[in-house]
Amino acid sequence: ASHIVATSRRHQLDRWGVFSLIEPELWDQISWAVVFGNNGSEAILVANREQGSDCRVLSVGTNSSGCLGLGDAQSCLNPTEIEALRGIVLVDLACGSGPHCLALTADGRLYCWGHNGYGQLGNGGTVQLLTPAPCAGLDDGVRVLSIACGGNHSLALVASCSSGGNGNSCCVQGEVFAWGQNNYGQVGCGAAAATQATPRRAGGSLASGRPVRIVACCQTSSFAVDEVGEVHAWGFNGSGQLGTGGCANQPLPIRLDNWPRGGVGGVSGAGGGVARLACGAGHVLAVSTSGRLFAWGANSHGQLGTGGKSNSSAPTAVNIPSGVGVQGRGDDVAAYRVLDIGAAHYSNLSTALVASPNGSGCGSPNTPVVFAWGHSRGQSLSVPVQTRFAELNDAFACLSSPAVTCRRLLLSGGCKPASDTADESSAPATVADSIRQAFDDPSTSDVTFRVDGRDIRAHRSLLRIRCRHFRSMLSDSWSEHRQEVIEVRDYSYSVYRAFLEYLYSDTVCLSPEDDHDASSVGLLDLANCYCETRLKSLCEELIEQRVNVDNALELYAAAIRFSAPTLEQFCFNFAVYNLSAVVSAESFSQLDEFTLKQFMRLAAKAGAFKY
């Protein structure tokens, strides 16, 4: 879920020099982009076609090692379509230092191109590819879930299925495959070697079979976070970036035993498992399930944010100074909650998106704040500094050397207040803008939903296109097909409005006047009932950001009730790691007997009562 107020694509892209020569008509077609390369001089963009609903993939820049995928090694000043990816829907992109590129498709396939001197394309050879090609080293039964690149090695998180002798299929979720340069053991196959040119399953501590949900890379180190929030690390460790407490390289994944689960700084439960992890060139940032920030590894530019420049070989708490938008004292480790982090293996810059302990939603007066530290425009900042940026990538555009994105640069815009209206003096620039602005427009709508006595206007055709539930409801066999006003009694006004607005904008936006916990759970209920998988996932992300000791078990019960296993596990981990405070909260006494017994049984199994 986005934490930023909607800004124009032009404003977001203007920060990046590589986009300076883009033609004006292309600005509003771009949906997301990735800026990469040792000089920040190359970029891949995904844009809507001028006609039709499919997307096109374009590239622009200096084209080192053919990383633009255009079939040659010539630089390109203007974005040019990558013909080899025509008709393919991309959902993510990762790039190495060569550079080499990995592109993940919507159906879980992996395309690779660019530098290949160390076998980092995974096709069994070391010849660079000038155009994207499927990763030949991954089996046909593998579906790639996420990707990451180090300097010259690659990681893929996959789900694999195989057929058994009885005709049944066996599926394994969350396995890690690695390939490419392996001089420090960063591929994780047990022995350092110059090259591993085909994908190989990482072993060591990952061989236990516990599913992995996050993969990330420093330049020559690799990381995985499993489903219970434990960190596994392997590869180069000269600056302590593996977080093991020493500086010995590790050719196999090992589990970090010194992660501060029980607490830190005298505050019980300030640790917790890892919810987010990001890697710089030689340092690592991690956010616990309780919203605390930790860092370890190289610190020559102050990128750990601990106030000095000494390396750290173990996770160290990072304290965010108090400031506008962040409640509490700067020395109070419970006075802030980190929502997101950003780092890039090209860079020694660190960033964090920070909110108060109570969280914040779209339109809240307590808007999350971006902090930055480390190597910033030639200076070394050893403590987090509050910025005026709205998004982590904005900080990387203006402060990082080189100026690269720390993740996909999303250009679809964020939440906007419900009171915002379109400027009638000018027509919307894109189809997406037109649809977004048509929501609740009485001049064009042909159906009205009445919820709690309040009206929400919509368009039958769009609802049928966007939602399976409405395809049935508005068909001839339902009485609602003929009704101009449809009464809705199962959901509140705020929940149903947020749902309908999502169908028009792909954005979840709740009014600041609403009870966000109740509205988020209500929207999760609706998404589960209507089989809206993507909306359900967005609701889970939104709820995760608002979990605290007062509502953790209430949200845990809701996750079970509405079949949201990712949220269920997140709330469970949070409750276990903050058990003393959680069982003292009112929500603990209100938990139904079955759920309470289930929670206590699982908590005991997780070792919560061993002391």
mmCIF file of N, CA and C in Angstrom, residues 395-493:
data_model
loop_
_atom_site.group_PDB
_atom_site.id
_atom_site.type_symbol
_atom_site.label_atom_id
_atom_site.label_comp_id
_atom_site.label_asym_id
_atom_site.label_seq_id
_atom_site.Cartn_x
_atom_site.Cartn_y
_atom_site.Cartn_z
ATOM 1 N N ALA A 395 14.365 10.097 -2.320
ATOM 2 C CA ALA A 395 15.643 10.311 -1.633
ATOM 3 C C ALA A 395 16.800 9.744 -2.444
ATOM 4 N N PHE A 396 16.594 8.590 -3.078
ATOM 5 C CA PHE A 396 17.663 8.005 -3.888
ATOM 6 C C PHE A 396 17.936 8.834 -5.134
ATOM 7 N N ALA A 397 16.914 9.428 -5.706
ATOM 8 C CA ALA A 397 17.112 10.259 -6.900
ATOM 9 C C ALA A 397 17.974 11.474 -6.590
ATOM 10 N N CYS A 398 17.784 12.051 -5.416
ATOM 11 C CA CYS A 398 18.442 13.318 -5.083
ATOM 12 C C CYS A 398 19.710 13.154 -4.249
ATOM 13 N N LEU A 399 19.865 12.046 -3.519
ATOM 14 C CA LEU A 399 20.967 11.926 -2.568
ATOM 15 C C LEU A 399 21.957 10.820 -2.885
ATOM 16 N N SER A 400 21.530 9.770 -3.576
ATOM 17 C CA SER A 400 22.382 8.599 -3.769
ATOM 18 C C SER A 400 23.457 8.832 -4.826
ATOM 19 N N SER A 401 24.600 8.176 -4.630
ATOM 20 C CA SER A 401 25.672 8.153 -5.632
ATOM 21 C C SER A 401 26.040 6.691 -5.891
ATOM 22 N N PRO A 402 25.639 6.147 -7.076
ATOM 23 C CA PRO A 402 24.896 6.786 -8.159
ATOM 24 C C PRO A 402 23.406 6.901 -7.836
ATOM 25 N N ALA A 403 22.701 7.707 -8.638
ATOM 26 C CA ALA A 403 21.264 7.898 -8.460
ATOM 27 C C ALA A 403 20.530 6.725 -9.107
ATOM 28 N N VAL A 404 20.224 5.702 -8.285
ATOM 29 C CA VAL A 404 19.508 4.516 -8.752
ATOM 30 C C VAL A 404 18.268 4.331 -7.891
ATOM 31 N N THR A 405 17.299 3.610 -8.403
ATOM 32 C CA THR A 405 16.108 3.319 -7.609
ATOM 33 C C THR A 405 16.418 2.201 -6.613
ATOM 34 N N CYS A 406 15.801 2.259 -5.459
ATOM 35 C CA CYS A 406 15.988 1.200 -4.464
ATOM 36 C C CYS A 406 14.961 0.092 -4.638
ATOM 37 N N ARG A 407 13.997 0.288 -5.519
ATOM 38 C CA ARG A 407 12.974 -0.685 -5.886
ATOM 39 C C ARG A 407 12.259 -0.122 -7.106
ATOM 40 N N ARG A 408 11.200 -0.775 -7.566
ATOM 41 C CA ARG A 408 10.430 -0.206 -8.679
ATOM 42 C C ARG A 408 9.945 1.198 -8.316
ATOM 43 N N LEU A 409 10.059 2.099 -9.268
ATOM 44 C CA LEU A 409 9.525 3.449 -9.117
ATOM 45 C C LEU A 409 8.101 3.433 -9.643
ATOM 46 N N LEU A 410 7.137 3.348 -8.718
ATOM 47 C CA LEU A 410 5.736 3.253 -9.106
ATOM 48 C C LEU A 410 5.184 4.637 -9.405
ATOM 49 N N LEU A 411 4.483 4.765 -10.523
ATOM 50 C CA LEU A 411 4.031 6.076 -10.981
ATOM 51 C C LEU A 411 2.525 6.149 -11.112
ATOM 52 N N SER A 412 1.816 5.259 -10.398
ATOM 53 C CA SER A 412 0.355 5.249 -10.506
ATOM 54 C C SER A 412 -0.303 6.227 -9.567
ATOM 55 N N GLY A 413 0.481 6.892 -8.711
ATOM 56 C CA GLY A 413 -0.094 7.837 -7.760
ATOM 57 C C GLY A 413 -0.579 7.135 -6.511
ATOM 58 N N GLY A 414 -0.672 7.855 -5.443
ATOM 59 C CA GLY A 414 -1.105 7.285 -4.174
ATOM 60 C C GLY A 414 -2.524 7.691 -3.843
ATOM 61 N N CYS A 415 -2.842 7.693 -2.546
ATOM 62 C CA CYS A 415 -4.179 8.055 -2.110
ATOM 63 C C CYS A 415 -4.430 9.534 -2.283
ATOM 64 N N LYS A 416 -5.660 9.879 -2.510
ATOM 65 C CA LYS A 416 -6.029 11.291 -2.544
ATOM 66 C C LYS A 416 -7.298 11.456 -1.725
ATOM 67 N N PRO A 417 -7.468 12.594 -1.089
ATOM 68 C CA PRO A 417 -8.662 12.812 -0.282
ATOM 69 C C PRO A 417 -9.921 12.699 -1.123
ATOM 70 N N ALA A 418 -10.991 12.209 -0.495
ATOM 71 C CA ALA A 418 -12.233 12.007 -1.234
ATOM 72 C C ALA A 418 -12.803 13.306 -1.757
ATOM 73 N N SER A 419 -12.413 14.436 -1.163
ATOM 74 C CA SER A 419 -12.947 15.717 -1.574
ATOM 75 C C SER A 419 -12.294 16.265 -2.835
ATOM 76 N N ASP A 420 -11.163 15.635 -3.260
ATOM 77 C CA ASP A 420 -10.498 16.121 -4.461
ATOM 78 C C ASP A 420 -11.401 15.903 -5.664
ATOM 79 N N THR A 421 -11.461 16.862 -6.542
ATOM 80 C CA THR A 421 -12.243 16.732 -7.764
ATOM 81 C C THR A 421 -11.386 17.068 -8.954
ATOM 82 N N ALA A 422 -11.794 16.601 -10.126
ATOM 83 C CA ALA A 422 -11.026 16.851 -11.334
ATOM 84 C C ALA A 422 -11.157 18.304 -11.764
ATOM 85 N N ASP A 423 -10.131 18.784 -12.407
ATOM 86 C CA ASP A 423 -10.152 20.121 -12.974
ATOM 87 C C ASP A 423 -10.915 20.063 -14.279
ATOM 88 N N GLU A 424 -12.104 20.621 -14.295
ATOM 89 C CA GLU A 424 -12.972 20.484 -15.465
ATOM 90 C C GLU A 424 -12.467 21.287 -16.665
ATOM 91 N N SER A 425 -11.463 22.129 -16.441
ATOM 92 C CA SER A 425 -10.972 22.935 -17.554
ATOM 93 C C SER A 425 -10.062 22.155 -18.479
ATOM 94 N N SER A 426 -9.608 20.955 -18.031
ATOM 95 C CA SER A 426 -8.727 20.174 -18.895
ATOM 96 C C SER A 426 -9.126 18.711 -18.813
ATOM 97 N N ALA A 427 -9.038 17.995 -19.916
ATOM 98 C CA ALA A 427 -9.425 16.599 -19.948
ATOM 99 C C ALA A 427 -8.349 15.745 -19.290
ATOM 100 N N PRO A 428 -8.708 14.629 -18.661
ATOM 101 C CA PRO A 428 -7.718 13.729 -18.093
ATOM 102 C C PRO A 428 -6.731 13.265 -19.167
ATOM 103 N N ALA A 429 -5.485 13.042 -18.772
ATOM 104 C CA ALA A 429 -4.433 12.758 -19.745
ATOM 105 C C ALA A 429 -4.447 11.307 -20.210
ATOM 106 N N THR A 430 -4.908 10.381 -19.398
ATOM 107 C CA THR A 430 -4.843 8.971 -19.748
ATOM 108 C C THR A 430 -6.176 8.300 -19.484
ATOM 109 N N VAL A 431 -6.309 7.072 -20.023
ATOM 110 C CA VAL A 431 -7.507 6.278 -19.761
ATOM 111 C C VAL A 431 -7.649 6.025 -18.260
ATOM 112 N N ALA A 432 -6.524 5.695 -17.613
ATOM 113 C CA ALA A 432 -6.559 5.436 -16.164
ATOM 114 C C ALA A 432 -7.043 6.649 -15.395
ATOM 115 N N ASP A 433 -6.566 7.835 -15.780
ATOM 116 C CA ASP A 433 -7.003 9.058 -15.118
ATOM 117 C C ASP A 433 -8.492 9.292 -15.333
ATOM 118 N N SER A 434 -8.950 9.046 -16.545
ATOM 119 C CA SER A 434 -10.367 9.253 -16.858
ATOM 120 C C SER A 434 -11.250 8.340 -16.020
ATOM 121 N N ILE A 435 -10.855 7.080 -15.903
ATOM 122 C CA ILE A 435 -11.637 6.123 -15.122
ATOM 123 C C ILE A 435 -11.626 6.510 -13.653
ATOM 124 N N ARG A 436 -10.457 6.893 -13.146
ATOM 125 C CA ARG A 436 -10.343 7.275 -11.731
ATOM 126 C C ARG A 436 -11.259 8.455 -11.415
ATOM 127 N N GLN A 437 -11.294 9.434 -12.310
ATOM 128 C CA GLN A 437 -12.090 10.632 -12.075
ATOM 129 C C GLN A 437 -13.584 10.399 -12.288
ATOM 130 N N ALA A 438 -13.931 9.312 -12.964
ATOM 131 C CA ALA A 438 -15.350 9.011 -13.197
ATOM 132 C C ALA A 438 -16.024 8.405 -11.977
ATOM 133 N N PHE A 439 -15.249 7.992 -10.993
ATOM 134 C CA PHE A 439 -15.837 7.386 -9.799
ATOM 135 C C PHE A 439 -16.735 8.378 -9.068
ATOM 136 N N ASP A 440 -17.940 7.910 -8.719
ATOM 137 C CA ASP A 440 -18.923 8.709 -7.977
ATOM 138 C C ASP A 440 -19.286 10.002 -8.700
ATOM 139 N N ASP A 441 -19.300 9.933 -10.032
ATOM 140 C CA ASP A 441 -19.645 11.102 -10.847
ATOM 141 C C ASP A 441 -21.111 10.989 -11.264
ATOM 142 N N PRO A 442 -22.001 11.827 -10.733
ATOM 143 C CA PRO A 442 -23.429 11.706 -11.051
ATOM 144 C C PRO A 442 -23.755 12.007 -12.509
ATOM 145 N N SER A 443 -22.881 12.719 -13.192
ATOM 146 C CA SER A 443 -23.174 13.105 -14.576
ATOM 147 C C SER A 443 -22.998 11.952 -15.559
ATOM 148 N N THR A 444 -22.223 10.915 -15.200
ATOM 149 C CA THR A 444 -21.978 9.804 -16.133
ATOM 150 C C THR A 444 -22.402 8.454 -15.587
ATOM 151 N N SER A 445 -22.724 8.357 -14.298
ATOM 152 C CA SER A 445 -23.032 7.058 -13.692
ATOM 153 C C SER A 445 -24.386 6.531 -14.158
ATOM 154 N N ASP A 446 -24.537 5.195 -14.072
ATOM 155 C CA ASP A 446 -25.826 4.591 -14.430
ATOM 156 C C ASP A 446 -26.329 3.629 -13.359
ATOM 157 N N VAL A 447 -25.679 3.602 -12.196
ATOM 158 C CA VAL A 447 -26.155 2.802 -11.077
ATOM 159 C C VAL A 447 -25.705 3.484 -9.784
ATOM 160 N N THR A 448 -26.557 3.403 -8.767
ATOM 161 C CA THR A 448 -26.245 4.014 -7.472
ATOM 162 C C THR A 448 -26.337 2.950 -6.382
ATOM 163 N N PHE A 449 -25.329 2.911 -5.501
ATOM 164 C CA PHE A 449 -25.346 2.026 -4.342
ATOM 165 C C PHE A 449 -25.672 2.867 -3.109
ATOM 166 N N ARG A 450 -26.691 2.481 -2.375
ATOM 167 C CA ARG A 450 -27.085 3.215 -1.183
ATOM 168 C C ARG A 450 -26.650 2.413 0.052
ATOM 169 N N VAL A 451 -25.732 3.001 0.815
ATOM 170 C CA VAL A 451 -25.157 2.334 1.983
ATOM 171 C C VAL A 451 -25.299 3.257 3.184
ATOM 172 N N ASP A 452 -25.930 2.776 4.242
ATOM 173 C CA ASP A 452 -26.152 3.579 5.440
ATOM 174 C C ASP A 452 -26.822 4.912 5.110
ATOM 175 N N GLY A 453 -27.710 4.898 4.099
ATOM 176 C CA GLY A 453 -28.445 6.098 3.716
ATOM 177 C C GLY A 453 -27.653 7.070 2.854
ATOM 178 N N ARG A 454 -26.460 6.700 2.437
ATOM 179 C CA ARG A 454 -25.621 7.582 1.609
ATOM 180 C C ARG A 454 -25.380 6.921 0.260
ATOM 181 N N ASP A 455 -25.298 7.735 -0.788
ATOM 182 C CA ASP A 455 -25.212 7.229 -2.157
ATOM 183 C C ASP A 455 -23.781 7.220 -2.677
ATOM 184 N N ILE A 456 -23.460 6.176 -3.447
ATOM 185 C CA ILE A 456 -22.188 6.072 -4.174
ATOM 186 C C ILE A 456 -22.536 5.728 -5.616
ATOM 187 N N ARG A 457 -22.083 6.526 -6.552
ATOM 188 C CA ARG A 457 -22.456 6.346 -7.958
ATOM 189 C C ARG A 457 -21.362 5.615 -8.720
ATOM 190 N N ALA A 458 -21.794 4.742 -9.644
ATOM 191 C CA ALA A 458 -20.828 3.919 -10.377
ATOM 192 C C ALA A 458 -21.351 3.630 -11.781
ATOM 193 N N HIS A 459 -20.608 2.780 -12.501
ATOM 194 C CA HIS A 459 -20.904 2.478 -13.900
ATOM 195 C C HIS A 459 -20.957 0.960 -14.063
ATOM 196 N N ARG A 460 -22.101 0.470 -14.510
ATOM 197 C CA ARG A 460 -22.324 -0.972 -14.593
ATOM 198 C C ARG A 460 -21.250 -1.675 -15.424
ATOM 199 N N SER A 461 -20.924 -1.131 -16.572
ATOM 200 C CA SER A 461 -19.976 -1.793 -17.478
ATOM 201 C C SER A 461 -18.617 -1.952 -16.823
ATOM 202 N N LEU A 462 -18.155 -0.895 -16.172
ATOM 203 C CA LEU A 462 -16.845 -0.979 -15.537
ATOM 204 C C LEU A 462 -16.860 -1.983 -14.399
ATOM 205 N N LEU A 463 -17.918 -1.989 -13.608
ATOM 206 C CA LEU A 463 -17.994 -2.925 -12.497
ATOM 207 C C LEU A 463 -17.990 -4.367 -12.993
ATOM 208 N N ARG A 464 -18.676 -4.631 -14.078
ATOM 209 C CA ARG A 464 -18.709 -5.990 -14.627
ATOM 210 C C ARG A 464 -17.350 -6.391 -15.187
ATOM 211 N N ILE A 465 -16.633 -5.438 -15.757
ATOM 212 C CA ILE A 465 -15.289 -5.727 -16.279
ATOM 213 C C ILE A 465 -14.307 -6.019 -15.146
ATOM 214 N N ARG A 466 -14.428 -5.266 -14.072
ATOM 215 C CA ARG A 466 -13.416 -5.308 -13.021
ATOM 216 C C ARG A 466 -13.658 -6.358 -11.936
ATOM 217 N N CYS A 467 -14.886 -6.826 -11.773
ATOM 218 C CA CYS A 467 -15.188 -7.638 -10.592
ATOM 219 C C CYS A 467 -16.124 -8.799 -10.934
ATOM 220 N N ARG A 468 -15.726 -9.997 -10.552
ATOM 221 C CA ARG A 468 -16.524 -11.198 -10.813
ATOM 222 C C ARG A 468 -17.880 -11.129 -10.103
ATOM 223 N N HIS A 469 -17.892 -10.574 -8.904
ATOM 224 C CA HIS A 469 -19.144 -10.456 -8.152
ATOM 225 C C HIS A 469 -20.169 -9.632 -8.925
ATOM 226 N N PHE A 470 -19.718 -8.523 -9.500
ATOM 227 C CA PHE A 470 -20.648 -7.661 -10.233
ATOM 228 C C PHE A 470 -21.029 -8.263 -11.587
ATOM 229 N N ARG A 471 -20.172 -9.097 -12.151
ATOM 230 C CA ARG A 471 -20.553 -9.767 -13.395
ATOM 231 C C ARG A 471 -21.780 -10.650 -13.154
ATOM 232 N N SER A 472 -21.858 -11.226 -11.957
ATOM 233 C CA SER A 472 -23.029 -12.037 -11.616
ATOM 234 C C SER A 472 -24.197 -11.163 -11.179
ATOM 235 N N MET A 473 -23.943 -10.214 -10.293
ATOM 236 C CA MET A 473 -25.015 -9.382 -9.751
ATOM 237 C C MET A 473 -25.743 -8.601 -10.829
ATOM 238 N N LEU A 474 -25.005 -8.097 -11.805
ATOM 239 C CA LEU A 474 -25.613 -7.244 -12.822
ATOM 240 C C LEU A 474 -26.004 -8.010 -14.078
ATOM 241 N N SER A 475 -26.054 -9.333 -13.972
ATOM 242 C CA SER A 475 -26.527 -10.141 -15.094
ATOM 243 C C SER A 475 -28.048 -10.232 -15.047
ATOM 244 N N ASP A 476 -28.634 -10.775 -16.090
ATOM 245 C CA ASP A 476 -30.092 -10.829 -16.206
ATOM 246 C C ASP A 476 -30.748 -11.669 -15.122
ATOM 247 N N SER A 477 -30.013 -12.604 -14.538
ATOM 248 C CA SER A 477 -30.618 -13.533 -13.582
ATOM 249 C C SER A 477 -30.776 -12.940 -12.192
ATOM 250 N N TRP A 478 -30.199 -11.783 -11.913
ATOM 251 C CA TRP A 478 -30.313 -11.136 -10.601
ATOM 252 C C TRP A 478 -31.282 -9.963 -10.708
ATOM 253 N N SER A 479 -32.056 -9.760 -9.645
ATOM 254 C CA SER A 479 -33.017 -8.658 -9.646
ATOM 255 C C SER A 479 -32.314 -7.300 -9.692
ATOM 256 N N GLU A 480 -31.087 -7.223 -9.176
ATOM 257 C CA GLU A 480 -30.346 -5.956 -9.178
ATOM 258 C C GLU A 480 -30.051 -5.449 -10.592
ATOM 259 N N HIS A 481 -30.146 -6.344 -11.562
ATOM 260 C CA HIS A 481 -29.850 -5.951 -12.943
ATOM 261 C C HIS A 481 -30.747 -4.807 -13.400
ATOM 262 N N ARG A 482 -31.969 -4.762 -12.869
ATOM 263 C CA ARG A 482 -32.929 -3.755 -13.324
ATOM 264 C C ARG A 482 -33.050 -2.570 -12.367
ATOM 265 N N GLN A 483 -32.352 -2.625 -11.241
ATOM 266 C CA GLN A 483 -32.487 -1.574 -10.241
ATOM 267 C C GLN A 483 -31.518 -0.423 -10.506
ATOM 268 N N GLU A 484 -32.020 0.784 -10.425
ATOM 269 C CA GLU A 484 -31.163 1.951 -10.556
ATOM 270 C C GLU A 484 -30.469 2.278 -9.242
ATOM 271 N N VAL A 485 -31.123 1.935 -8.116
ATOM 272 C CA VAL A 485 -30.528 2.137 -6.789
ATOM 273 C C VAL A 485 -30.476 0.777 -6.099
ATOM 274 N N ILE A 486 -29.282 0.353 -5.708
ATOM 275 C CA ILE A 486 -29.077 -0.951 -5.071
ATOM 276 C C ILE A 486 -28.732 -0.728 -3.600
ATOM 277 N N GLU A 487 -29.534 -1.288 -2.722
ATOM 278 C CA GLU A 487 -29.290 -1.160 -1.292
ATOM 279 C C GLU A 487 -28.218 -2.168 -0.860
ATOM 280 N N VAL A 488 -27.253 -1.702 -0.071
ATOM 281 C CA VAL A 488 -26.191 -2.568 0.459
ATOM 282 C C VAL A 488 -26.307 -2.558 1.978
ATOM 283 N N ARG A 489 -26.509 -3.731 2.570
ATOM 284 C CA ARG A 489 -26.743 -3.811 4.018
ATOM 285 C C ARG A 489 -25.645 -4.566 4.756
ATOM 286 N N ASP A 490 -24.763 -5.253 4.027
ATOM 287 C CA ASP A 490 -23.779 -6.121 4.683
ATOM 288 C C ASP A 490 -22.504 -5.395 5.088
ATOM 289 N N TYR A 491 -22.274 -4.192 4.535
ATOM 290 C CA TYR A 491 -21.017 -3.490 4.790
ATOM 291 C C TYR A 491 -21.293 -2.022 5.087
ATOM 292 N N SER A 492 -20.358 -1.387 5.783
ATOM 293 C CA SER A 492 -20.503 0.029 6.110
ATOM 294 C C SER A 492 -20.239 0.888 4.874
ATOM 295 N N TYR A 493 -20.650 2.144 4.971
ATOM 296 C CA TYR A 493 -20.436 3.079 3.866
ATOM 297 C C TYR A 493 -18.951 3.218 3.544
#
